[in-house]
Coordinates of C-alpha atoms and ligand atoms in Angstrom, one line a residue:
M1389 CA 6.8 3.8 2.6
P1390 CA 9.9 3.8 4.3
A1391 CA 10.1 6.6 6.6
E1392 CA 12.1 9.3 4.7
K1393 CA 15.4 9.5 6.3
C1394 CA 16.1 13.2 4.8
T1395 CA 19.4 13.9 6.1
C1396 CA 21.0 10.7 5.0
L1397 CA 22.3 9.9 1.7
K1398 CA 21.7 6.1 1.9
K1399 CA 18.2 5.0 1.6
E1400 CA 17.5 2.0 3.6
A1401 CA 14.0 0.1 4.1
R1402 CA 13.5 -2.7 6.7
V1403 CA 11.4 -5.7 5.8
H1404 CA 10.3 -8.4 8.2
V1405 CA 9.9 -11.8 6.8
I1406 CA 7.9 -14.2 8.5
Y1407 CA 8.4 -17.7 7.4
V1408 CA 5.5 -19.9 8.1
G1409 CA 6.2 -23.0 5.9
G1410 CA 5.5 -24.4 2.3
T1411 CA 7.6 -25.6 -0.3
I1412 CA 9.9 -22.6 -0.6
G1413 CA 11.9 -23.7 2.5
M1414 CA 11.2 -27.6 2.4
I1415 CA 14.0 -30.2 2.1
R1416 CA 13.7 -33.7 0.6
D1417 CA 14.1 -36.5 3.1
E1418 CA 15.8 -39.8 2.4
S1419 CA 12.6 -41.1 0.7
G1420 CA 12.2 -38.0 -1.5
V1421 CA 9.4 -36.5 0.2
L1422 CA 9.3 -32.9 0.8
R1423 CA 9.2 -31.5 4.5
P1424 CA 9.7 -28.2 6.0
E1425 CA 12.9 -28.2 8.2
H1426 CA 13.7 -25.8 10.9
N1427 CA 16.6 -23.2 11.3
V1428 CA 17.8 -23.9 7.8
L1429 CA 16.3 -21.1 5.6
A1430 CA 17.6 -17.9 7.1
K1431 CA 21.2 -19.6 7.3
R1432 CA 21.2 -20.8 3.8
I1433 CA 19.8 -17.5 2.3
C1434 CA 22.8 -15.9 3.8
D1435 CA 24.9 -17.7 1.3
F1436 CA 23.0 -16.7 -1.7
P1437 CA 24.8 -13.6 -3.1
S1438 CA 21.5 -12.7 -5.0
C1439 CA 19.9 -12.7 -1.5
H1440 CA 22.6 -11.0 0.8
D1441 CA 25.3 -8.4 0.0
R1442 CA 28.1 -9.1 2.5
N1443 CA 29.8 -6.0 1.4
Y1444 CA 27.3 -3.5 2.3
I1445 CA 28.1 -1.2 5.1
R1446 CA 25.0 -0.5 6.6
K1447 CA 24.0 2.5 8.7
T1448 CA 22.8 0.5 11.5
D1449 CA 24.9 -1.5 13.7
D1450 CA 22.3 -4.4 13.6
E1451 CA 24.3 -7.3 12.2
S1452 CA 21.4 -9.5 12.2
L1453 CA 19.8 -7.8 9.1
M1454 CA 20.5 -9.2 5.8
V1455 CA 20.8 -7.0 2.7
L1456 CA 19.6 -7.2 -0.6
P1457 CA 22.0 -6.4 -3.2
A1458 CA 21.4 -3.1 -5.1
V1459 CA 18.8 -3.2 -7.8
A1460 CA 18.4 -0.8 -10.5
G1461 CA 15.3 1.2 -10.1
A1462 CA 14.7 0.6 -6.6
P1463 CA 15.5 3.6 -4.6
Y1464 CA 15.7 2.0 -1.1
R1465 CA 18.3 -0.7 0.1
V1466 CA 16.2 -3.4 1.6
L1467 CA 17.5 -4.8 5.0
Y1468 CA 15.6 -7.7 6.4
D1469 CA 15.4 -10.2 8.9
I1470 CA 13.5 -13.7 9.0
V1471 CA 11.4 -15.0 12.0
E1472 CA 10.5 -18.6 11.7
F1473 CA 7.2 -20.1 12.9
C1474 CA 7.2 -23.3 15.0
P1475 CA 6.0 -25.6 13.8
L1476 CA 6.7 -24.7 10.1
L1477 CA 3.6 -26.2 8.2
D1478 CA 2.4 -27.5 4.7
S1479 CA 0.0 -24.8 4.2
S1480 CA -2.8 -27.8 3.9
C1481 CA -2.3 -28.0 7.6
M1482 CA -3.1 -24.3 8.3
G1483 CA -6.1 -22.7 9.5
I1484 CA -7.5 -19.8 11.4
C1485 CA -5.1 -20.2 14.5
E1486 CA -2.0 -19.8 12.0
W1487 CA -3.8 -16.8 10.2
Q1488 CA -4.1 -15.2 13.7
R1489 CA -0.5 -15.9 14.5
M1490 CA 0.5 -14.3 11.2
A1491 CA -1.7 -11.3 11.9
N1492 CA -0.3 -11.0 15.5
E1493 CA 3.3 -11.1 14.2
V1494 CA 2.7 -8.2 11.9
G1495 CA 0.8 -6.3 14.5
K1496 CA 3.5 -6.7 17.0
T1497 CA 6.4 -5.7 14.8
Y1498 CA 4.3 -3.1 12.6
K1499 CA 5.9 0.0 13.8
T1500 CA 9.5 -1.3 13.2
Y1501 CA 9.5 -2.4 9.7
D1502 CA 8.5 -0.5 6.4
G1503 CA 7.1 -3.8 5.1
F1504 CA 6.5 -7.5 5.5
V1505 CA 6.9 -10.6 3.5
I1506 CA 5.4 -13.8 4.4
L1507 CA 6.7 -17.0 3.0
H1508 CA 4.1 -19.5 2.8
G1509 CA 2.7 -22.8 1.2
T1510 CA 0.9 -22.1 -2.0
D1511 CA -2.0 -24.5 -1.3
T1512 CA -3.9 -22.2 1.0
L1513 CA -1.9 -19.1 0.4
A1514 CA -4.9 -17.1 -0.9
Y1515 CA -6.9 -18.1 2.3
S1516 CA -4.1 -16.6 4.5
A1517 CA -3.8 -13.6 2.2
S1518 CA -7.7 -13.0 2.3
A1519 CA -7.7 -13.5 6.1
L1520 CA -5.0 -11.0 6.6
A1521 CA -6.4 -8.5 4.3
F1522 CA -9.4 -8.1 6.7
M1523 CA -7.7 -8.6 10.0
L1524 CA -5.0 -6.1 9.3
E1525 CA -7.4 -2.9 9.5
N1526 CA -6.2 0.4 8.3
L1527 CA -3.0 -1.1 6.7
S1528 CA -0.6 1.5 5.6
K1529 CA 2.3 -0.7 4.6
P1530 CA 2.6 -3.8 2.2
V1531 CA 2.5 -7.2 3.3
V1532 CA 3.6 -9.6 0.6
L1533 CA 2.7 -13.2 0.8
T1534 CA 4.7 -15.5 -1.5
G1535 CA 6.2 -19.2 -1.7
A1536 CA 7.4 -21.4 -4.3
Q1537 CA 6.6 -24.5 -6.2
I1538 CA 10.0 -25.7 -6.0
S1539 CA 12.2 -25.3 -2.8
I1540 CA 14.6 -22.4 -2.8
F1541 CA 17.4 -25.0 -2.1
E1542 CA 16.9 -26.9 -5.4
A1543 CA 18.9 -25.8 -8.5
R1544 CA 15.7 -24.9 -10.6
S1545 CA 13.5 -22.8 -8.1
D1546 CA 11.2 -20.1 -8.4
G1547 CA 11.4 -19.4 -4.9
R1548 CA 14.5 -17.1 -5.1
E1549 CA 13.0 -14.8 -7.7
N1550 CA 9.6 -14.8 -5.7
L1551 CA 11.5 -13.9 -2.5
L1552 CA 13.6 -11.4 -4.1
S1553 CA 10.7 -9.5 -5.7
S1554 CA 8.6 -9.6 -2.8
L1555 CA 11.2 -7.9 -0.6
L1556 CA 11.7 -5.5 -3.4
I1557 CA 8.0 -4.8 -3.3
A1558 CA 7.8 -4.7 0.3
G1559 CA 10.6 -2.2 0.7
N1560 CA 10.2 0.1 -2.0
Y1561 CA 6.5 0.5 -2.8
N1562 CA 3.7 2.3 -1.0
I1563 CA 1.1 -0.4 -1.5
P1564 CA -1.0 -0.4 1.7
E1565 CA -2.5 -3.7 0.9
V1566 CA -2.0 -7.3 1.7
L1567 CA -0.4 -8.6 -1.6
V1568 CA 0.5 -12.0 -3.2
F1569 CA 3.6 -12.1 -5.4
F1570 CA 3.7 -15.2 -7.6
G1571 CA 5.1 -16.0 -10.9
N1572 CA 5.9 -12.3 -11.7
K1573 CA 2.5 -11.2 -10.9
I1574 CA 1.5 -8.7 -7.9
L1575 CA -2.1 -9.6 -6.9
R1576 CA -4.4 -8.2 -4.4
G1577 CA -4.4 -10.8 -1.6
C1578 CA -8.3 -11.1 -1.2
R1579 CA -8.6 -11.5 -4.9
S1580 CA -6.2 -14.3 -5.2
T1581 CA -6.9 -18.0 -5.7
K1582 CA -4.6 -21.1 -6.5
L1583 CA -5.5 -22.0 -10.1
H1584 CA -2.6 -24.5 -10.8
S1585 CA -0.8 -26.8 -8.9
D1586 CA 2.0 -27.6 -11.3
S1587 CA 3.0 -24.3 -12.7
F1588 CA 5.2 -21.5 -11.6
H1589 CA 2.1 -19.2 -12.3
A1590 CA 0.2 -21.0 -9.7
L1591 CA -1.9 -18.2 -8.2
D1592 CA -3.8 -15.4 -10.0
S1593 CA -6.6 -13.3 -9.6
P1594 CA -9.2 -14.1 -12.3
N1595 CA -11.7 -11.3 -11.6
M1596 CA -9.1 -8.5 -11.5
V1597 CA -6.1 -7.2 -13.2
P1598 CA -2.9 -7.6 -11.4
L1599 CA -1.8 -4.7 -9.2
G1600 CA 1.8 -5.0 -11.0
R1601 CA 4.2 -7.1 -12.6
A1602 CA 7.8 -7.8 -12.3
G1603 CA 9.4 -7.9 -15.6
V1604 CA 12.5 -6.0 -16.5
N1605 CA 11.3 -3.4 -14.2
I1606 CA 8.6 -3.7 -11.4
E1607 CA 5.5 -2.0 -12.8
I1608 CA 2.8 -0.9 -10.6
N1609 CA -0.8 -0.3 -11.7
S1610 CA -1.2 2.5 -9.2
R1611 CA -4.9 3.2 -10.3
Q1612 CA -5.8 -0.2 -9.1
I1613 CA -4.6 0.1 -5.4
F1614 CA -7.1 0.2 -3.1
R1615 CA -6.8 2.6 -0.1
P1616 CA -9.4 2.9 2.6
C1617 CA -11.6 6.0 2.8
N1618 CA -10.4 7.2 6.0
T1619 CA -7.0 7.9 7.7
K1620 CA -7.4 6.0 10.8
P1621 CA -4.1 4.4 12.3
F1622 CA -3.4 0.7 11.7
S1623 CA -5.2 -1.9 14.0
L1624 CA -5.2 -5.5 14.4
H1625 CA -8.4 -7.5 14.5
S1626 CA -7.0 -10.8 15.7
V1627 CA -10.2 -12.7 16.1
L1628 CA -12.3 -14.6 13.5
D1629 CA -15.4 -16.6 14.0
K1630 CA -14.8 -20.2 13.5
N1631 CA -18.6 -20.9 12.8
V1632 CA -18.3 -20.5 9.2
A1633 CA -18.5 -23.0 6.4
L1634 CA -18.2 -23.4 2.6
L1635 CA -21.0 -25.4 0.8
R1636 CA -20.4 -26.3 -2.8
I1637 CA -23.8 -27.2 -4.4
Y1638 CA -23.8 -30.1 -6.8
P1639 CA -26.5 -31.8 -8.9
G1640 CA -28.6 -33.8 -6.7
I1641 CA -27.0 -32.7 -3.3
S1642 CA -29.2 -34.3 -0.5
L1643 CA -31.2 -32.5 2.0
N1644 CA -29.1 -34.1 4.7
I1645 CA -26.0 -32.6 3.5
V1646 CA -27.4 -29.0 3.4
Q1647 CA -28.9 -29.3 6.9
A1648 CA -25.6 -30.4 8.2
F1649 CA -24.0 -27.5 6.9
L1650 CA -26.7 -25.1 8.5
K1651 CA -27.0 -26.9 11.8
E1652 CA -25.9 -25.0 15.1
P1653 CA -23.4 -23.7 15.9
I1654 CA -22.9 -22.4 12.2
K1655 CA -23.4 -18.8 12.0
G1656 CA -22.4 -18.2 8.3
V1657 CA -22.3 -20.2 5.2
V1658 CA -20.8 -19.4 1.7
L1659 CA -22.9 -20.9 -0.9
Q1660 CA -20.9 -21.9 -4.0
T1661 CA -23.6 -22.1 -6.6
F1662 CA -23.5 -22.8 -10.4
G1663 CA -22.7 -20.4 -13.1
S1664 CA -23.7 -16.9 -12.3
G1665 CA -25.2 -17.7 -8.8
N1666 CA -27.7 -20.2 -9.8
F1667 CA -29.4 -22.9 -7.2
P1668 CA -31.7 -25.9 -7.8
V1669 CA -34.8 -23.8 -7.0
N1670 CA -37.1 -26.6 -8.1
R1671 CA -36.0 -28.3 -4.8
E1672 CA -38.4 -26.5 -2.3
E1673 CA -37.2 -28.5 0.8
L1674 CA -33.6 -26.9 0.2
L1675 CA -35.0 -23.5 -0.1
D1676 CA -36.9 -24.0 3.2
E1677 CA -33.6 -25.1 4.9
L1678 CA -32.1 -21.9 3.9
R1679 CA -35.0 -19.6 4.9
A1680 CA -35.0 -21.4 8.3
A1681 CA -31.4 -20.9 8.7
I1682 CA -31.8 -17.1 7.8
A1683 CA -34.7 -16.9 10.3
R1684 CA -32.2 -18.0 12.9
N1685 CA -29.8 -15.3 11.9
V1686 CA -27.4 -17.5 9.7
I1687 CA -25.6 -15.3 7.1
I1688 CA -25.6 -17.0 3.8
V1689 CA -23.6 -15.6 1.0
N1690 CA -23.9 -16.6 -2.5
I1691 CA -20.6 -17.0 -4.8
T1692 CA -20.1 -18.5 -8.0
Q1693 CA -18.1 -22.1 -8.2
C1694 CA -16.6 -20.7 -11.6
S1695 CA -13.2 -19.6 -11.3
S1696 CA -14.1 -16.3 -12.7
G1697 CA -17.3 -14.2 -13.4
M1698 CA -20.0 -13.2 -10.9
V1699 CA -23.2 -13.8 -9.2
T1700 CA -26.1 -12.0 -10.8
N1701 CA -29.9 -12.2 -10.6
T1702 CA -30.1 -12.9 -14.4
Y1703 CA -32.1 -16.1 -13.9
E1704 CA -35.3 -17.3 -11.9
T1705 CA -32.7 -19.7 -10.2
S1706 CA -30.6 -17.0 -8.7
Q1707 CA -33.2 -14.4 -8.3
Q1708 CA -35.1 -16.7 -5.7
L1709 CA -32.0 -16.8 -3.6
L1710 CA -32.1 -13.2 -3.1
D1711 CA -35.7 -13.5 -2.3
V1712 CA -35.0 -16.2 0.3
G1713 CA -32.6 -13.5 2.0
V1714 CA -29.3 -14.9 0.7
I1715 CA -26.4 -12.1 0.4
P1716 CA -25.1 -11.7 -3.2
G1717 CA -21.2 -12.2 -2.8
H1718 CA -20.7 -10.6 -6.4
D1719 CA -17.2 -11.7 -7.7
M1720 CA -15.6 -12.6 -4.4
T1721 CA -13.3 -15.6 -4.6
Q1722 CA -14.2 -18.5 -2.2
E1723 CA -11.1 -17.6 0.0
A1724 CA -12.2 -13.7 0.3
A1725 CA -16.0 -14.9 0.8
F1726 CA -15.3 -17.4 3.6
T1727 CA -12.6 -15.2 5.4
K1728 CA -14.6 -12.0 5.1
L1729 CA -17.7 -13.8 6.7
A1730 CA -15.4 -15.2 9.5
Y1731 CA -14.3 -11.6 10.1
V1732 CA -17.6 -9.8 9.8
L1733 CA -19.4 -12.4 12.2
S1734 CA -16.4 -11.9 14.8
K1735 CA -17.5 -8.0 15.0
P1736 CA -19.6 -8.0 18.5
E1737 CA -20.4 -4.2 17.7
L1738 CA -22.4 -5.1 14.7
D1739 CA -25.9 -6.7 14.9
V1740 CA -27.0 -9.1 12.1
I1741 CA -28.5 -6.7 10.1
N1742 CA -25.3 -4.6 9.9
K1743 CA -23.3 -7.7 9.6
K1744 CA -25.2 -8.3 6.4
K1745 CA -24.9 -4.6 5.2
V1746 CA -21.1 -5.0 5.6
M1747 CA -21.0 -8.2 3.6
L1748 CA -22.4 -6.1 0.9
L1749 CA -19.7 -3.6 0.8
S1750 CA -16.3 -3.9 -0.8
L1751 CA -13.8 -3.5 2.5
R1752 CA -10.7 -4.3 0.9
G1753 CA -11.6 -4.2 -2.7
E1754 CA -12.3 -8.2 -2.7
M1755 CA -15.5 -7.5 -4.9
T1756 CA -16.7 -5.4 -7.5
T1757 CA -20.0 -3.6 -6.7
N1758 CA -22.3 -1.6 -9.0
K1759 CA -23.7 1.6 -8.1
V1760 CA -26.5 3.4 -10.2
A1761 CA -25.9 6.9 -11.3
K1762 CA -28.2 9.4 -9.4
I1763 CA -26.5 12.7 -8.8
N1764 CA -26.8 16.1 -10.4
D1765 CA -23.6 16.0 -12.4
I1766 CA -24.5 12.7 -13.9
D1767 CA -28.0 14.2 -15.0
L1768 CA -25.8 17.1 -16.5
I1769 CA -23.9 14.6 -18.3
E1770 CA -27.2 12.9 -19.4
G1771 CA -28.6 16.2 -20.5
V1772 CA -25.4 17.2 -22.4
A1773 CA -25.6 13.9 -24.2
R1774 CA -29.0 14.4 -25.3
T1775 CA -28.6 17.9 -26.4
L1776 CA -25.6 16.9 -28.5
H1777 CA -27.5 13.8 -29.7
M1778 CA -25.0 11.3 -28.6
S1779 CA -26.0 7.8 -28.8
T1780 CA -23.2 5.3 -29.0
A1781 CA -21.4 4.2 -26.0
L1782 CA -18.0 5.4 -27.4
E1783 CA -19.3 8.9 -28.1
R1784 CA -20.6 9.2 -24.4
K1785 CA -17.3 7.9 -23.3
Q1786 CA -15.4 10.3 -25.1
M1787 CA -17.7 13.0 -23.7
C1788 CA -17.1 11.8 -20.2
S1789 CA -13.4 11.9 -20.6
T1790 CA -13.8 15.6 -21.5
F1791 CA -16.5 16.5 -18.8
Y1792 CA -15.1 14.4 -15.7
P1793 CA -11.8 16.3 -15.5
A1794 CA -13.7 19.6 -15.5
L1795 CA -16.2 18.4 -12.9
V1796 CA -13.4 17.1 -10.8
A1797 CA -11.5 20.2 -11.2
A1798 CA -14.5 22.3 -10.2
A1799 CA -15.2 19.9 -7.2
V1800 CA -11.7 20.2 -5.9
T1801 CA -12.0 24.2 -6.3
E1802 CA -15.1 24.1 -4.3
G1803 CA -13.5 21.7 -1.6
D1804 CA -16.5 19.5 -2.2
V1805 CA -15.7 16.0 -1.2
Q1806 CA -18.9 14.7 -1.5
K1807 CA -19.2 15.6 -4.9
L1808 CA -15.7 14.0 -5.5
G1809 CA -16.8 10.7 -4.1
D1810 CA -19.9 10.8 -6.1
L1811 CA -18.1 11.5 -9.2
K1812 CA -15.7 8.8 -8.6
Q1813 CA -18.6 6.3 -8.3
Y1814 CA -19.8 7.2 -11.6
G1815 CA -16.7 6.6 -13.5
A1816 CA -14.5 9.7 -13.1
N1817 CA -11.0 8.8 -12.7
L1818 CA -9.6 10.9 -9.8
C1819 CA -6.2 10.0 -10.5
D1820 CA -6.2 11.3 -14.0
T1821 CA -3.8 13.8 -15.2
N1822 CA -4.3 16.6 -17.6
C1823 CA -2.1 17.7 -20.7
D1824 CA 0.3 19.2 -18.4
G1825 CA 0.4 16.1 -16.4
R1826 CA -1.1 17.6 -13.3
S1827 CA -3.8 15.8 -11.2
A1828 CA -6.6 16.7 -9.1
L1829 CA -4.1 16.3 -6.0
H1830 CA -1.9 18.9 -7.5
L1831 CA -4.7 21.3 -7.7
A1832 CA -6.0 20.6 -4.3
C1833 CA -2.5 21.1 -2.8
F1834 CA -2.0 24.2 -4.8
L1835 CA -5.3 25.4 -3.5
G1836 CA -4.6 24.4 0.1
K1837 CA -7.9 22.3 0.3
A1838 CA -6.8 20.0 3.2
N1839 CA -10.0 18.1 3.3
V1840 CA -9.9 17.5 -0.4
V1841 CA -6.2 16.4 -0.1
C1842 CA -7.0 13.9 2.5
F1843 CA -9.9 12.6 0.5
L1844 CA -7.9 12.3 -2.7
I1845 CA -4.9 10.5 -0.7
T1846 CA -7.4 8.0 0.6
A1847 CA -9.0 7.4 -2.7
G1848 CA -5.9 6.3 -4.0
C1849 CA -4.5 9.2 -6.0
P1850 CA -0.8 8.6 -6.8
L1851 CA 1.4 10.9 -4.4
N1852 CA 4.6 11.2 -6.2
V1853 CA 3.4 12.1 -9.8
H1854 CA 5.4 14.4 -11.6
D1855 CA 3.8 17.0 -13.9
R1856 CA 5.3 18.3 -17.2
F1857 CA 7.3 20.9 -15.1
N1858 CA 8.7 18.1 -12.8
R1859 CA 6.5 19.0 -9.9
T1860 CA 4.8 17.0 -7.5
P1861 CA 1.9 17.5 -5.1
L1862 CA 4.3 18.1 -2.4
H1863 CA 6.0 21.0 -4.5
E1864 CA 2.5 22.6 -4.7
A1865 CA 2.1 22.4 -0.8
I1866 CA 5.6 23.7 -0.2
D1867 CA 4.9 26.5 -2.5
T1868 CA 1.9 27.6 -0.4
D1869 CA 3.6 27.0 2.7
N1870 CA 0.9 24.4 4.0
H1871 CA 2.5 22.5 6.6
D1872 CA -0.6 20.5 7.4
I1873 CA -0.8 19.4 3.7
I1874 CA 2.7 18.7 3.5
Q1875 CA 2.6 16.6 6.5
A1876 CA -0.5 14.7 5.4
L1877 CA 1.4 13.9 2.1
L1878 CA 4.6 12.8 3.9
R1879 CA 2.5 10.5 6.3
N1880 CA 1.1 8.8 3.4
G1881 CA 4.2 8.2 1.3
A1882 CA 5.0 11.3 -0.6
K1883 CA 8.7 12.0 -1.0
L1884 CA 10.6 14.9 -2.0
N1885 CA 12.7 13.2 -4.7
D1886 CA 14.6 16.0 -6.4
Q1887 CA 18.0 15.3 -7.3
P1888 CA 20.1 16.9 -4.4
L1889 CA 21.8 19.4 -6.9
V1890 CA 18.3 20.8 -7.9
Q1891 CA 17.3 20.8 -4.1
A1892 CA 20.6 22.9 -3.6
E1893 CA 19.8 25.1 -6.3
L1894 CA 16.4 25.8 -4.9
L1895 CA 17.7 26.6 -1.6
R1896 CA 20.1 28.9 -3.0
A1897 CA 17.3 30.9 -4.8
L1898 CA 15.2 30.9 -1.7
T1899 CA 18.1 32.2 0.3
E1900 CA 19.1 34.8 -2.1
R1901 CA 15.6 36.1 -2.0
G1902 CA 15.5 35.9 2.0
K1903 CA 12.3 33.5 2.0
I1904 CA 12.7 31.9 5.3
K1905 CA 9.1 30.8 5.4
R1906 CA 9.6 28.8 2.1
L1907 CA 12.8 27.5 3.5
E1908 CA 11.1 26.1 6.5
S1909 CA 8.6 24.6 4.3
F1910 CA 11.1 22.9 2.3
R1911 CA 12.6 21.4 5.5
V1912 CA 9.3 20.2 6.8
A1913 CA 8.9 18.2 3.5
G1914 CA 12.1 16.7 4.1
A1915 CA 14.7 18.8 2.4
N1916 CA 18.2 18.9 3.7
L1917 CA 19.1 22.5 4.3
T1918 CA 22.8 21.8 4.2
L1919 CA 22.9 20.3 0.7
A1920 CA 25.9 22.0 -1.3
D1921 CA 25.5 23.0 -4.8
R1922 CA 28.1 22.6 -7.9
T1923 CA 30.5 24.9 -6.3
G1924 CA 30.1 23.2 -3.0
R1925 CA 28.5 26.1 -1.3
T1926 CA 25.3 25.9 1.0
A1927 CA 22.5 28.2 1.6
L1928 CA 24.4 29.3 4.7
H1929 CA 27.5 30.2 2.3
Y1930 CA 25.0 32.4 0.2
A1931 CA 23.2 34.0 3.4
C1932 CA 26.6 34.9 4.9
Q1933 CA 28.1 36.3 1.6
L1934 CA 24.7 38.4 0.9
G1935 CA 24.6 39.6 4.7
N1936 CA 21.2 38.3 5.2
H1937 CA 21.4 37.8 9.0
E1938 CA 17.7 36.6 9.3
V1939 CA 18.3 33.8 7.0
V1940 CA 21.7 32.9 8.8
E1941 CA 19.9 33.0 12.1
Y1942 CA 17.2 30.7 10.8
L1943 CA 19.7 28.2 8.9
L1944 CA 22.3 27.9 11.7
P1945 CA 20.3 25.5 14.1
H1946 CA 20.1 23.2 11.2
Y1947 CA 24.0 23.1 10.8
D1948 CA 25.8 20.7 12.7
N1949 CA 28.8 21.8 10.7
P1950 CA 28.5 25.5 10.0
Y1951 CA 32.3 25.5 8.8
I1952 CA 31.6 23.4 6.0
K1953 CA 34.1 24.3 3.1
D1954 CA 33.2 24.9 -0.4
E1955 CA 35.2 24.0 -3.7
L1956 CA 37.4 27.1 -2.9
G1957 CA 38.1 26.0 0.6
M1958 CA 35.9 28.8 1.9
A1959 CA 33.6 28.3 4.9
P1960 CA 30.4 30.4 5.4
I1961 CA 32.3 32.7 8.0
D1962 CA 34.9 33.4 5.4
Y1963 CA 32.3 35.2 3.2
A1964 CA 30.9 36.8 6.0
K1965 CA 34.6 38.2 7.0
A1966 CA 35.2 39.1 3.4
A1967 CA 32.0 41.3 3.2
N1968 CA 32.5 42.7 6.6
H1969 CA 29.0 41.5 8.0
A1970 CA 29.7 41.9 11.6
H1971 CA 26.2 40.9 12.9
I1972 CA 26.5 37.7 11.0
L1973 CA 29.9 37.2 12.6
T1974 CA 28.4 37.4 16.0
L1975 CA 25.7 34.9 15.1
L1976 CA 28.3 32.4 13.7
R1977 CA 30.4 32.8 16.8
F1978 CA 27.3 32.2 19.1
R1979 CA 26.6 29.1 17.2
E1980 CA 30.4 28.0 17.4
N1981 CA 29.8 28.3 21.3
E1982 CA 26.8 26.2 21.3
L1983 CA 28.5 23.6 19.3
V1984 CA 31.6 23.8 21.4
N1985 CA 29.4 23.3 24.5
Q1986 CA 28.0 20.1 23.0
D1987 CA 31.4 18.9 21.5
P1988 CA 34.6 20.4 22.6
C1989 CA 36.4 19.4 19.4
T1990 CA 34.3 21.8 17.5
C1991 CA 35.8 25.1 16.2
I1992 CA 35.0 27.4 13.6
K1993 CA 38.3 28.9 12.3
Ligands
LIG3480 N1 2.0 -28.2 -0.4 C1 2.8 -27.1 -0.4 C2 2.3 -26.0 0.6 O1 1.0 -25.5 0.5 C3 2.8 -26.5 -1.7 C4 3.6 -25.5 -2.0 O2 4.0 -24.5 -1.3 N2 3.9 -25.2 -3.4 O3 2.7 -25.9 1.8

């Protein structure tokens, strides 16, 4: 998420737009044919009031940035720039080289921006999104690919809406994934595919619900967000193996064709088979070819040619492929399977056995994997189900919804990350909240279980969820003064989003009680210690009035303006004088001297 700029009133996010081609920026030539045109898109977008707010006074002096107009419900103003690739391409002319260029551009500018938008043609957009999902390792910021079916320069275009929503998503949401935004849906990039050539809803993810939708509001399905199970820093894997092919099986396919696809230097083949993974197993000569290729260490992955559904071993015709050594690709799209294979094959640190193992894992949420229950907690659930004579799936489901939260809470209390992982695999929702709206993450933060907090963050638990008392996990960490946990939460996108007046009230209460440690925890969590309450008084006013010199001493270094006046025109020093707190007057004078030395115009009256 955009780095929290805690002392600033304006919240801004920076998004880098990478324009690589596609209909969105195309212009018709004299004969009516659409072509990408260089150096036009950014200039023209500046003139669309919906895309650029000329009146916005930015905090930065970077005039090259464009600014999205304010949007209700979006806390961050999105500032963006556009870089254009040369040549701009129709996406049907793109391949591995272009995926590498896009990945490199994101990698090169990763630290400077809060999110990325890639403007791309729709035809092969799903391939690029899938490739980037694998190449951008340990991503912690959104990368949104979008495009249009009608050029943004035409009166009736979907391009403007797609661009605006993508910018909002990239600048305002903590989704550490490569996404596709199209026709109001936010899709996981490596689950997306192009389904329609003539609809504004050209792309979809047939085997997975969208990660969100842009309707009247942008709604995010946070439970679906995929977060890697580690907190490694972002890294770029910019190489892909080119020796990968997609072989679609059709009735009566000849041996020559299959041989041609499996020939050296091919190292990986995605086999698109019929239905739920069925292959013409009565063609022994074809099976022999597959066997021989696998013996030469070619990795063959089986996916279905149907647009939805997955490969199974329901039939003899699918089981025999597994027997030959073909890897089941579950419900991966052809785009995900192809790019994943190119990615895994390009990992020199993995031998062929491990490459095959990695192909069976869901690396970025690109496929659904099935796990079989085998842990004690599940045995317990089985046992209870039997004792209570529960037979129907509904009864069991209801029981699980009662049991799992208790088991999750017990595992959190024990700090048992392994058990939490197991529970997740067996269907417990670690993001669930109880009747008070409190999540496992609230509990882990409250108990100070740093390992559990990290685990829950990487497992995708929402960070900014408010309980019934309007408290987030960050509040729990503040209340236990656990700075490691506070920092882990902040690093991953947690925000102290109390209203300034609420924050000022809290600071007042802590000041009155002399809670310096807690004030410091608030500051570490992003609170601005100089916030004023309804009467215009800051924590420093109260500390001076009450004569708490330790709090004054703590607060002063955080006040660049210690003579800030309240609604009555009184500065902190006036309260100290009125109450005759000599020691505090000395502290204030000392701070004045410090500030005068920094800036001779400063003077405490
Ligand atoms: N041919 C175009 C492309 O993929 C289609 C589009 O963008 N709508 O670049």
